[in-house]
XYZ file of C-alpha atoms in Angstrom:
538
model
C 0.000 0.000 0.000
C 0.424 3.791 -0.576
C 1.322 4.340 3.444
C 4.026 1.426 3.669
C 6.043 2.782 0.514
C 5.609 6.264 2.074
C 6.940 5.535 5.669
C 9.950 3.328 3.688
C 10.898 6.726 2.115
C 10.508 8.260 5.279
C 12.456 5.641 7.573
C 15.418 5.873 4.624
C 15.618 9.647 4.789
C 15.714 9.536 8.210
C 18.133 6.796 9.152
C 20.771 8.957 6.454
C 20.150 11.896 8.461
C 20.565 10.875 11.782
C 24.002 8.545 10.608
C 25.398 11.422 8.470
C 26.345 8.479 6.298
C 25.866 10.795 2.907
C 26.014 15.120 2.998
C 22.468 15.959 4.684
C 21.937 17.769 1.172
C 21.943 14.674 -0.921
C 20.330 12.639 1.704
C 17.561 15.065 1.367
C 17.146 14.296 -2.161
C 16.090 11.160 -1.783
C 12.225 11.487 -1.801
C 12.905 12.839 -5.194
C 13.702 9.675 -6.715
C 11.796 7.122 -4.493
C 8.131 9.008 -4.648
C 8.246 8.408 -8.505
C 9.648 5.245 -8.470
C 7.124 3.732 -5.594
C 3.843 6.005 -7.408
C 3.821 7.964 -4.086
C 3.815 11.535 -5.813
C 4.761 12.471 -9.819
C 8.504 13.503 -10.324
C 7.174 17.414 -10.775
C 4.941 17.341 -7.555
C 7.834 16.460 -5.938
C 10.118 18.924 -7.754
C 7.723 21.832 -7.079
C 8.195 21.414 -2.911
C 11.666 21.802 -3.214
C 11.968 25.302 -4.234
C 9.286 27.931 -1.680
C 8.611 30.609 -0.568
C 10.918 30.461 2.281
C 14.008 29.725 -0.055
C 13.532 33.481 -1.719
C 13.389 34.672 1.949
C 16.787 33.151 2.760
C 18.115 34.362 -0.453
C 16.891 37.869 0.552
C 18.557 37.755 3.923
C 21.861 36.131 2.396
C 22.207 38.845 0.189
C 22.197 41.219 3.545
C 24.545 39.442 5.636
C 27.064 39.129 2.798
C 26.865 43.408 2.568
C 27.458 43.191 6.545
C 30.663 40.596 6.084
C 31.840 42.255 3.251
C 32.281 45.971 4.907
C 32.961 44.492 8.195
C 29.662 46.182 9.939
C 29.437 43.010 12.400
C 33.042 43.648 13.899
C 31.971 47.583 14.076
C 28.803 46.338 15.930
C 31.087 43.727 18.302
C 33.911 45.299 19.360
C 31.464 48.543 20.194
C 29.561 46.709 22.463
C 32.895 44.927 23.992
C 33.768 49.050 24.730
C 30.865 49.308 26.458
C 30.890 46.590 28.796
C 34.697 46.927 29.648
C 36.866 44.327 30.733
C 35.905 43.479 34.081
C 35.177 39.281 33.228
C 31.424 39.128 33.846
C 30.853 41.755 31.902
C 32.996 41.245 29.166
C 31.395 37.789 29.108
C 28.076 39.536 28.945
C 28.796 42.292 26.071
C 30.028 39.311 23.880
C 26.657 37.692 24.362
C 24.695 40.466 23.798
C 26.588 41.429 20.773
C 26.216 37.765 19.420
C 22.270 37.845 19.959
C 22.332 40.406 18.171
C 24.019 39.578 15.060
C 22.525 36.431 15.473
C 19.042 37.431 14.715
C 19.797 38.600 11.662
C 23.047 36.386 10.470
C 22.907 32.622 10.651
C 24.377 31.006 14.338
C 27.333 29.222 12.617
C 28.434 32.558 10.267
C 27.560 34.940 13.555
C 30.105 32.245 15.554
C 32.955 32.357 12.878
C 32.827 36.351 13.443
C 32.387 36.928 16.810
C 35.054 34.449 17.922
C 38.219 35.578 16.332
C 37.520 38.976 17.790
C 36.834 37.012 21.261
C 40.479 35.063 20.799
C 42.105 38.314 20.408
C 40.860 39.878 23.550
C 41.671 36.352 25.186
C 45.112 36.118 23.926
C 45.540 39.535 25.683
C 44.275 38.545 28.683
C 46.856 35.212 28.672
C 49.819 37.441 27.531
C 49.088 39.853 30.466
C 48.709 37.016 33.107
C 52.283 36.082 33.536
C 53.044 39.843 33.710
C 50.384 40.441 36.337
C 51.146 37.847 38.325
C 54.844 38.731 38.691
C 53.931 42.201 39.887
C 51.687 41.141 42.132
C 54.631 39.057 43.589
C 56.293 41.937 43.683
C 53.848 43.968 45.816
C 53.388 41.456 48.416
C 57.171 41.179 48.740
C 58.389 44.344 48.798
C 58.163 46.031 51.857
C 57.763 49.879 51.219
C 60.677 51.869 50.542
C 61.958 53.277 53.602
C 65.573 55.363 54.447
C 66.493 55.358 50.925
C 66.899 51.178 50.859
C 65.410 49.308 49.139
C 64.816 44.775 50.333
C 65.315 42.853 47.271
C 62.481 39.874 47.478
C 65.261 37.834 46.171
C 67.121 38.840 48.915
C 64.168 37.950 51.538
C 64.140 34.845 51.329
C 65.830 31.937 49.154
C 65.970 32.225 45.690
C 64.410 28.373 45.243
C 61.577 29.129 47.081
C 61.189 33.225 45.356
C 60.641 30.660 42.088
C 57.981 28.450 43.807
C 55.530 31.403 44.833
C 56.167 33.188 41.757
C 55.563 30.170 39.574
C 52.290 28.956 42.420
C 50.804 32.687 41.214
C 51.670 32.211 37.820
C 49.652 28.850 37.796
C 46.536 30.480 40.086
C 46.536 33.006 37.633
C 46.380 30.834 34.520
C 43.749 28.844 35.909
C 41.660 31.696 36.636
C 42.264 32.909 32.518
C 41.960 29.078 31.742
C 38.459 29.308 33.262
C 37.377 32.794 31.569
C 38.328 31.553 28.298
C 35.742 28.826 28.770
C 33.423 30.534 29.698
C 33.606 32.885 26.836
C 34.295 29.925 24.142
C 30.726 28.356 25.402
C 29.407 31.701 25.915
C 29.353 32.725 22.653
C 27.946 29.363 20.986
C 24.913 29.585 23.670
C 24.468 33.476 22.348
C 24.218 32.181 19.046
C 21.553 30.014 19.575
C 19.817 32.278 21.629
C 19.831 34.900 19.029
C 18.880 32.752 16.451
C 15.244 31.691 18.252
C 14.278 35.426 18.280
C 13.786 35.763 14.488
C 12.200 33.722 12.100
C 14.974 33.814 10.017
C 17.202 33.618 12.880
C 17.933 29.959 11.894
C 17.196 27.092 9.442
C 14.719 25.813 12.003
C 12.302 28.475 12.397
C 11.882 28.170 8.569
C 11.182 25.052 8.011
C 8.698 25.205 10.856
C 7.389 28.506 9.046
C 7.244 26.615 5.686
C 5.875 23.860 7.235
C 2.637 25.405 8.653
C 1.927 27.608 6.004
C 1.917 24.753 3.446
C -0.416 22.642 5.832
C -2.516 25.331 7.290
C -3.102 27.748 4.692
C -5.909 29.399 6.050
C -3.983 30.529 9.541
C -2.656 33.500 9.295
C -0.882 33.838 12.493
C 2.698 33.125 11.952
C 4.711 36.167 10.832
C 8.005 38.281 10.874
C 5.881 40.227 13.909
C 3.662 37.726 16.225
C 6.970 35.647 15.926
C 9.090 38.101 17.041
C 6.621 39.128 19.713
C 6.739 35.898 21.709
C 10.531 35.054 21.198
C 11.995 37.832 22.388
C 10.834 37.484 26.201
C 12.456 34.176 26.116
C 15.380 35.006 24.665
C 16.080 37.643 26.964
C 15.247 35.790 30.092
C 17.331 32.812 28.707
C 20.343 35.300 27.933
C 20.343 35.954 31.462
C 19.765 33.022 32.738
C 22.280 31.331 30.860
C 24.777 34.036 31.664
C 24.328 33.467 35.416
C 24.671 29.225 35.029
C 28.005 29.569 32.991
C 29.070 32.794 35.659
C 28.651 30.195 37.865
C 30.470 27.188 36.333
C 33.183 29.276 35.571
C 33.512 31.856 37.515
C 32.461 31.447 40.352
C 29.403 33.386 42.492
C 31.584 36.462 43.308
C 29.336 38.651 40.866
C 30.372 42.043 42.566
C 34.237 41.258 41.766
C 34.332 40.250 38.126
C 31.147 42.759 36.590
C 31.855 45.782 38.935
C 32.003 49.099 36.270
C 33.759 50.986 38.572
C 36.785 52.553 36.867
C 38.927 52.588 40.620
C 38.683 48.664 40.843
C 40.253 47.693 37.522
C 43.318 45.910 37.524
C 46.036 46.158 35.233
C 45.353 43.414 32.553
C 41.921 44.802 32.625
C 42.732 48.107 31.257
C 45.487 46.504 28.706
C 42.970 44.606 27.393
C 40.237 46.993 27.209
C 43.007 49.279 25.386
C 43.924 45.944 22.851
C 40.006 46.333 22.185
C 40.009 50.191 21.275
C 43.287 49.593 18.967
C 40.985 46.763 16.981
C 38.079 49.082 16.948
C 40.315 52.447 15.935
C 41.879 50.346 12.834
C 38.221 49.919 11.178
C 38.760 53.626 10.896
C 35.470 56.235 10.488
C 32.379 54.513 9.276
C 32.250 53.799 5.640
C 29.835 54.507 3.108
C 28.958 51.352 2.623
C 28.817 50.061 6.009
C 26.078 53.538 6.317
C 23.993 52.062 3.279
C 24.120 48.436 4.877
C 22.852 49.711 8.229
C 19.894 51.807 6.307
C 18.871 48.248 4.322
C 19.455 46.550 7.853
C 16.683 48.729 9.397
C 14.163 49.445 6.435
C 13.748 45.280 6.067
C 12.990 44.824 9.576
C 10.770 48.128 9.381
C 8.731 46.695 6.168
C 8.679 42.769 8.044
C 7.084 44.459 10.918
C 4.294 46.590 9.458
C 3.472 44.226 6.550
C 0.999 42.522 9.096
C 1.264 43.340 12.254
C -1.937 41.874 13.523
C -3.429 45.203 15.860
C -3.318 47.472 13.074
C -3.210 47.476 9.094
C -0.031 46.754 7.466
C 1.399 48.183 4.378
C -0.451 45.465 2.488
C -4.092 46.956 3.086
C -2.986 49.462 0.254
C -2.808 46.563 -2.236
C -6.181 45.720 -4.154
C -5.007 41.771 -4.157
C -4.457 40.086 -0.621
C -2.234 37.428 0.330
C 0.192 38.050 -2.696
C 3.256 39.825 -0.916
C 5.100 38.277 1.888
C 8.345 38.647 4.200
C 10.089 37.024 1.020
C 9.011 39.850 -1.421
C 10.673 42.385 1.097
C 13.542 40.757 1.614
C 14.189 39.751 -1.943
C 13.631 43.191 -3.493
C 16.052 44.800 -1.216
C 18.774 41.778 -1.691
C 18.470 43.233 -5.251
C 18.888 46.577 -4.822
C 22.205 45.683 -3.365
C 23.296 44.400 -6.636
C 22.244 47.655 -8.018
C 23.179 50.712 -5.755
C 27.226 51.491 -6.037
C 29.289 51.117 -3.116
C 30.753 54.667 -3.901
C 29.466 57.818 -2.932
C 27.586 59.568 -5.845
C 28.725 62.509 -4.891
C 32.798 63.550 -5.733
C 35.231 63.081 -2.971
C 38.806 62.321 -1.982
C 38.998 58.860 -1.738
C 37.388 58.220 -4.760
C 36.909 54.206 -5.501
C 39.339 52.919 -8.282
C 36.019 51.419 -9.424
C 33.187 53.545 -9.610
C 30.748 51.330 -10.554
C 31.510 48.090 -8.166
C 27.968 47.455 -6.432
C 27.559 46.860 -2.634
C 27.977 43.147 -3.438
C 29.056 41.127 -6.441
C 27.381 37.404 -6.979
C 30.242 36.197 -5.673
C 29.749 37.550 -2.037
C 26.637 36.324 -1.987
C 27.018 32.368 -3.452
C 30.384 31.849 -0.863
C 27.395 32.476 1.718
C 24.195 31.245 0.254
C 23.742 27.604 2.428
C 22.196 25.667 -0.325
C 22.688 22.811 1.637
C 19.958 23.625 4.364
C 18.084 25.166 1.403
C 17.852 21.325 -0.513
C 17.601 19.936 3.121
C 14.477 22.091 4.133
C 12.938 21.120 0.364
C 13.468 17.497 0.957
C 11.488 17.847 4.452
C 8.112 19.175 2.708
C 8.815 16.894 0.052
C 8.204 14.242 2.718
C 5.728 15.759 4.491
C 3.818 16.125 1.288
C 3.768 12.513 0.311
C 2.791 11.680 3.755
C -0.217 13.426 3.272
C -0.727 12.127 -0.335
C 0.048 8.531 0.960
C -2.561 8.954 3.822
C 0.181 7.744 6.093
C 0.237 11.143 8.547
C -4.179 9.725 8.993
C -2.497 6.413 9.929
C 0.125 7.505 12.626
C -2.467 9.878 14.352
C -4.691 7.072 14.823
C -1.738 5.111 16.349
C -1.652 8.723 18.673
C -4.731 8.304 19.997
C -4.218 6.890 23.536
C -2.971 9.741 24.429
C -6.080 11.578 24.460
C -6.471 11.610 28.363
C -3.246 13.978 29.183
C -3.823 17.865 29.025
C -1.651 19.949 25.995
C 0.674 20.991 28.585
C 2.169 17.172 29.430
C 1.940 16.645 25.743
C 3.941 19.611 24.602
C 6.556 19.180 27.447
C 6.732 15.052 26.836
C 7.180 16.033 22.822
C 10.027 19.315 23.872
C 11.816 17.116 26.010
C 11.917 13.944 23.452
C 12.829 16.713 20.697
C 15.615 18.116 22.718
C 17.322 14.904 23.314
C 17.174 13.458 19.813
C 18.787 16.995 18.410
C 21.917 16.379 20.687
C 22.496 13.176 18.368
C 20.863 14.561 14.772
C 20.763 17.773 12.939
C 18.566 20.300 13.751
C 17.033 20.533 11.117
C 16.928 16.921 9.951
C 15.183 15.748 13.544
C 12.583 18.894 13.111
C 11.724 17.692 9.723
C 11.048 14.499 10.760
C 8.945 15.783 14.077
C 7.295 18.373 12.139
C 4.431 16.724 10.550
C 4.009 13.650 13.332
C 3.182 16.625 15.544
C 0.707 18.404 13.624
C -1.097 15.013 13.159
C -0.812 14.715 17.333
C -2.088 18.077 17.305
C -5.244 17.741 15.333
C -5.913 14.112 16.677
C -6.004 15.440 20.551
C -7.969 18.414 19.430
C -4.530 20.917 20.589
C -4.227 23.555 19.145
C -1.034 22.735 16.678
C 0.692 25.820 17.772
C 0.881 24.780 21.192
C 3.100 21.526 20.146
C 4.814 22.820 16.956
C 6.301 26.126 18.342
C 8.157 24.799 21.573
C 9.305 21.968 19.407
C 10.747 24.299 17.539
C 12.399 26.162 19.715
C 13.621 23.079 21.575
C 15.328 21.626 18.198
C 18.174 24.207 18.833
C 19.034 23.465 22.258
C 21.488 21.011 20.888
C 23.991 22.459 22.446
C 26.038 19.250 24.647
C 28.257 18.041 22.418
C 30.284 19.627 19.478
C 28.539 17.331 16.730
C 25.109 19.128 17.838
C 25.373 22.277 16.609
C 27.904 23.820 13.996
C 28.622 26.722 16.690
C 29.458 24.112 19.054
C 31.958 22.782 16.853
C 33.429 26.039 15.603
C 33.892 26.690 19.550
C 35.014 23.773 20.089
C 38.000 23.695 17.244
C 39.539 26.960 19.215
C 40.662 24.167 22.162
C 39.818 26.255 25.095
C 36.858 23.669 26.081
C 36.945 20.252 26.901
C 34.037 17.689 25.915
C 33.137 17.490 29.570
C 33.113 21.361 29.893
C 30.503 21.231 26.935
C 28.130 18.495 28.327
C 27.900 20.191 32.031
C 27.487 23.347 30.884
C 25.063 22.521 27.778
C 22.934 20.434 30.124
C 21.906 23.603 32.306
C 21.433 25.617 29.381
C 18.712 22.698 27.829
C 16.808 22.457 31.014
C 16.868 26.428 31.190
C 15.711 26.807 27.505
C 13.169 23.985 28.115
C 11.667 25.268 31.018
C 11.417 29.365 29.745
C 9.718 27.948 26.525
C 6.947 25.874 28.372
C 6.905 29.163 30.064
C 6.130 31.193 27.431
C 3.869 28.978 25.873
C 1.782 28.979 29.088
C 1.289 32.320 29.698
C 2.083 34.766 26.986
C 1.795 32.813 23.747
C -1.906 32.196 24.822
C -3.475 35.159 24.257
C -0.741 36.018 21.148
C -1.935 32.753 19.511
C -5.097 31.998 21.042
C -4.062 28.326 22.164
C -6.657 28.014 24.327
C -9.398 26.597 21.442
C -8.767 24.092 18.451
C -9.092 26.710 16.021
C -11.313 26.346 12.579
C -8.024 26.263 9.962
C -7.089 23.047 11.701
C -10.140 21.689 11.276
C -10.970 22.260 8.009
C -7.399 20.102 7.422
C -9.036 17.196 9.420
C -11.559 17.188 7.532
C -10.570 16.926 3.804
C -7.307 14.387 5.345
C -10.157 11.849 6.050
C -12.113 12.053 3.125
């Protein structure tokens, strides 16, 4: 039957996903050749699902972040924020994540990691160099008695040379443990930061859209999920999980002396601390004045965030009430118009000046900027996930596994979306994120409509929870950029990552109990998923 040939397909896909046996790209192509061969779906059905809406969305955003890379606007943004925090090692810890949420949201997590932590290794490398030197005047200052009748005691001369070396090189080593620890702390830190950042947009990360593709294609009448009611109920959590997640690694790390290492008092600061703060301002005055380019990628930066917002933003008319035909214009048309106009606009002044460009007419970015960071590889890989999810529907097989779901109609939505978060969250230590979301994805709508939930209360956290793989360096590509500096340890990773999955699994059922009601009305099955039910089981 139709439903056994569909779950093969399914069980293949999978079980090259989760081994990593072939690139997840080409395992994701194969529901293009085994629908047609097994009659599941025709070989241009399938074609059609791998190319969406959410692909000229990505392209859009690409085109953006490779205008930010090229004319270095991300360091401009990082090492800024490092100034403001200063150097004290809580807060230094701190401006690096909020500086990598930030870039995050708009950047993918693994590009926003390969910026941020260069810039990170530089400030550590000045901390290191500046331990040794610290620590030997420190020595110094407890040795020397002050400087009385002209004379001056030699600490060498105090006390036997042998054991001058042992408490020099005992300070030496407390010293280097103590930088051993911060540059932990600020490896993981930044990898966490990522992640966090990426939940808060929906094109913050692959995940978010694939779930957005997902429910649009299987829900067409909802019209809830956009750039704006997404935006609205991510943000709390990412904030509270920024800080939460700040004060578990503080703690790991660094201990629970909070008023020692984020004090902003300019009396307390030690040496190192203002060496490295200086380091920081020499990075930050060799980018030089702001560019004209980096001006122009900062105006496109704002006006496509502007136009995502008030397109629909749900309380009042968007832009789009002005147009006669509804429904036609979406986050992608923004973001793909202005990718263009990047093509077009020339990253000279048009008025005459000093430093005139050799080449007047190079444009902000050339194709090439843009195809060395266009991920066509999650692009095939989110196409090969509705290509399954659309022959599961075809097949009837998503009717036959949510009549399998049906015993667990007694439990409320609440133990069902926590059971499904937690289950998610373990799996996507082991699998891709995006490979184990694709395969949860439409199992959970089916859930959803056969216990009456409201999908969104399911499909959202699970969503969410698909990025907390964040243990182990295979996890997450941040993880393993992190991890390739050699400041953490596999154990470091797994204790640490372990209090940052229970925090980001306990602030999403959170959210999704109190604030996402109202902002999604959860609290009814609502009439789009109905209608669904319906024409599945005719």
């Amino acid at each position: 039957p139709m439903e056994a040939s569909c779950a093969y397909v399914l069980m293949v896909t999978a079980v090259y996903w989760v081994s990593e046996a072939v690139p997840l790209g080409a395992a994701a192509l194969v529901p293009a050749f085994l629908y047609p061969l097994f009659g599941v779906l025709k070989s241009s059905e399938v074609a059609a699902e791998y190319c969406k809406d959410t692909t000229l969305l990505l392209m859009g955003v690409i085109c953006l972040a490779a205008s930010i890379e090229k004319w270095n606007l991300h360091k401009r943004i990082a090492l800024r924020m490092v100034m403001i925090a200063g150097a004290k090692p809580g807060m230094l810890v701190l401006g690096f994540m909020c500086c990598t949420v930030f870039l995050s949201m708009w950047l993918s997590n693994t590009s926003t990691t390969a910026m941020v932590m260069p810039i990170a290794e530089a400030v550590l490398q000045q901390l290191i160099s500046t331990g040794v030197a610290d620590a030997q005047e420190d020595y110094d200052n407890i040795e020397s008695p002050e400087e009385d009748s002209g004379s001056v005691t030699s600490p060498c001369r105090a006390q036997p040379a042998s054991q001058h070396a042992n408490t020099l090189s005992n300070m030496v080593k407390l010293k280097f443990s103590r930088d051993h620890m911060i540059c932990k702390c600020l490896s993981l830190s930044i990898t966490y930061a990522a992640t966090i950042g990426g939940l808060i947009t929906i094109t913050g990360t692959s995940t978010n859209l694939i779930f957005a593709e997902h429910f649009n294609s299987r829900y067409p009448d909802a019209k809830v999920i956009n750039f704006g009611t997404w935006f609205i109920f991510s943000l709390p959590i990412s904030i509270i999980m920024l800080i939460l997640t700040w004060v578990w690694l503080h703690f790991l790390f660094l201990g629970c002396n909070f008023k020692e290492t984020c004090s902003l008092s300019k009396k307390r600061k030690t040496r190192r601390e203002e060496l490295s703060e200086r380091r920081i301002q020499k990075e930050y005055s060799k980018l030089g004045p702001i560019s004209y380019p980096e001006i122009v990628t900062g105006i496109f930066f704002i006006l496509m965030t502007l136009l995502w917002f008030t397109r629909e933003p749900g309380f009042v008319p968007g832009w789009t009430s002005l147009f006669e035909k509804k429904g036609y214009r979406t986050d992608a048309t923004i973001s793909v118009l202005l990718g263009f106009l990047l093509f077009l606009i020339p990253a000279r002044k048009p008025w005459p000046s000093k430093d005139s460009n050799p080449d007047p007419l190079a444009p902000m970015i050339t194709w090439k900027d843009f195809q060395s960071l266009m991920p066509w590889e999650i692009v095939i890989l989110v196409g090969g996930g509705y290509a399954l999810a659309a022959g599961c529907k075809v097949s009837g097989l998503s009717v036959w596994i949510g009549r399998q779901l049906e015993p667990m109609n007694g439990l409320p939505p609440w133990a069902v979306t926590l059971l499904a978060c937690l289950l998610v969250s373990t799996v996507t230590e082991f699998a891709s994120n995006p490979a184990t979301l694709t395969v949860f994805l439409p199992i959970l709508s089916t859930l959803s409509e056969t216990l009456q939930i409201n999908p969104l209360h399911t499909l959202i956290p699970c969503t969410m929870c698909v990025s907390f793989g964040v243990m182990l360096p295979v996890g997450n590509p941040p993880n393993a950029i992190v991890f390739s500096y050699g400041h953490v340890q596999i154990s470091d990773m797994v204790k640490a990552g372990f209090g940052v999955n229970l925090i980001g699994v306990m602030v999403v059922m959170l959210a999704i109990m109190t604030w996402g009601v109202p902002l999604f009305q959860l609290t009814e099955f609502p009439d789009w998923a109905i209608v669904r039910n319906v024409t599945d089981s005719l």
